[in-house]
Amino acid sequence: MNVLLMSMPDCAPHFNAKRWKPPNLAISSIAGNIVGHNVYVADLILRRDRITETVKELISQYRPDVVGLTAMSFQFATARRIAGIIKEINKDVKTVLGGYHVTLMYDELGKDETSAPFDFFVRGEGDLCFNELLEALEGKRPIEGVAGVSFRQNGNPGAAHGGGFVHNTARPLEDLARIKIPDRSKRIWKGYQYYGFTLDIVESSRGCVMPCNFCSMDKMYGKTFRRFSIERILADIANAKQHGANFIIFSDDNFTLDVKGFEAICDAIVAAGHHDVRYIIQASSVGIASSGTLVEKMAKAGFRIVFLGIENVSEENLRRMKKGNIIEKTKLAAKRLHDHNIMIVGGMIIGNPDDKEEDIARNYEFFVGLQIDFFADQILTPYPKTGMREELLEAGLVTNKFDYSRYNCFWANVKTRYLEPDDLQFFRWKYNKKYADYICTTPAFIKNYPLAYYYRHYFRRPYLRLKKKFFGKEISEREQYRRDMEWAEAMNRFF
């Protein structure tokens, strides 16, 4: 059979969609574990400007028998539209929905008309499950025996048996030793990038055991942590490099849950000669602060950027998120990383139940005080099935319960006891704007990208100021905010 695997083009407005074009690791991994079929991988983030035309061209050129689509919650509406386009072209093409949203919401989706364009769901890890589904479609095994699959029965949504879908038993977590590395050769297009670097994604582990109640990770993996073998990790890196990558993101949920294991990976990367590329990881302040030797090994291995889960400067907000009082550990982690010229993307969550404007401002001031290099400033999002969502619903603070297309951490879907959603949206914009000139001026940034710093500081920013002074129209703060939000609203408008 011909199998087409597609990831969605939706990108959170925090990111520059022209310079941030990552491949989807999940569908490349599924491609690497399909046996005996023609497989094609289409990351639609590379074709954001012409989605409908691209989908039609893909169906015409590759004539798939099965199309797999992966979607997070904010991407589901796009996945549904694309599946609908496919069915209009050829109703006999089997469409399969996978990813976080359907894993969390399969029961609700199975009973709702929004599931109409889909024939199957894959819940949980799809690496091996998808191949088993293909075997079932070939008649090699009963569909009822494929754990993790939901399949349509009796036609339309609203029928018997769970609203048209039968949900097979949940799939146990996979033995990672059975999962082959991604098959990057199946990708149809090139052009993955991160600000001029050729980007790829690998993984060294799956899962997180931390109790953070704003995160839905445990619904995919449970409260577990599994590590791939070092041999497999190195093979994955080597394969990414063979396909041109010189900047690699580790997709691990929390790289520092196993500090000794992380140190061993750093040593192995150096020994294998893979420290000639740059790496980005996601880590906890507690993990980074827990070892006096880890960060030095990270620097030697090529780790250049760490997404650090700082979240908030308020002890009360950290307690509510079940993060614990990590403020001092955050300070220590930031110092250790910066001492080795490793840049920090600071995770910040605002819009907590008792937030006022001054509380939001304090977070930005705290980040500047620590010389955090980039701000990942997010508005608290009530993701499906999370403990935080239940608490916010009970408190009457969720203002958008069901339009999941806005669940990308940029839009305000909640209010606080003192601020309405529009206030939260404005204050995030206001303080992000206030510190815009600070970004890319930190010592760690200058050490890593001196030419970029001098270009921005001595040419681009003075040029933009002069341009605004002599040619720009004076507009109010609120008018600029309105224009920026209109741009953000249009960013993922594909149809």
GROMACS .gro file of C-alpha atoms in nm, residues 9 26 32 44 70 72 90 112 115 117 131 174 176 179 211 214 224-225 227 313 334 369 419 426 434 444 489 491 495:
model
   29
    9PRO     CA    1   0.128   2.343   0.952
   26ALA     CA    2   0.667   1.118   1.537
   32GLY     CA    3   1.104   0.400   1.010
   44LEU     CA    4   0.318   2.077   0.607
   70THR     CA    5  -0.085   1.387   1.362
   72MET     CA    6  -0.183   1.856   1.891
   90ASN     CA    7  -1.117   1.006  -0.280
  112ASP     CA    8  -1.881   1.400   1.792
  115SER     CA    9  -1.460   1.297   1.377
  117PRO     CA   10  -1.347   1.261   0.812
  131ASN     CA   11   0.232  -0.081   1.123
  174GLU     CA   12   0.644   0.028   2.398
  176LEU     CA   13   1.201   0.130   2.328
  179ILE     CA   14   1.168   0.104   1.792
  211PRO     CA   15   0.385   1.618   3.924
  214PHE     CA   16  -0.057   2.204   3.389
  224THR     CA   17   0.714   0.696   3.364
  225PHE     CA   18   1.062   0.766   3.233
  227ARG     CA   19   1.570   0.596   2.815
  313VAL     CA   20   0.869   3.384   4.038
  334ALA     CA   21   2.101   2.983   3.536
  369GLY     CA   22   1.776   3.994   3.650
  419LEU     CA   23  -0.782   4.031   3.515
  426PHE     CA   24  -0.251   4.281   2.649
  434LYS     CA   25   0.897   4.631   2.671
  444ALA     CA   26   2.579   3.434   2.661
  489GLU     CA   27  -0.494   3.572   1.434
  491MET     CA   28  -0.097   3.336   1.117
  495PHE     CA   29  -0.844   2.782   0.430
   0.00000   0.00000   0.00000
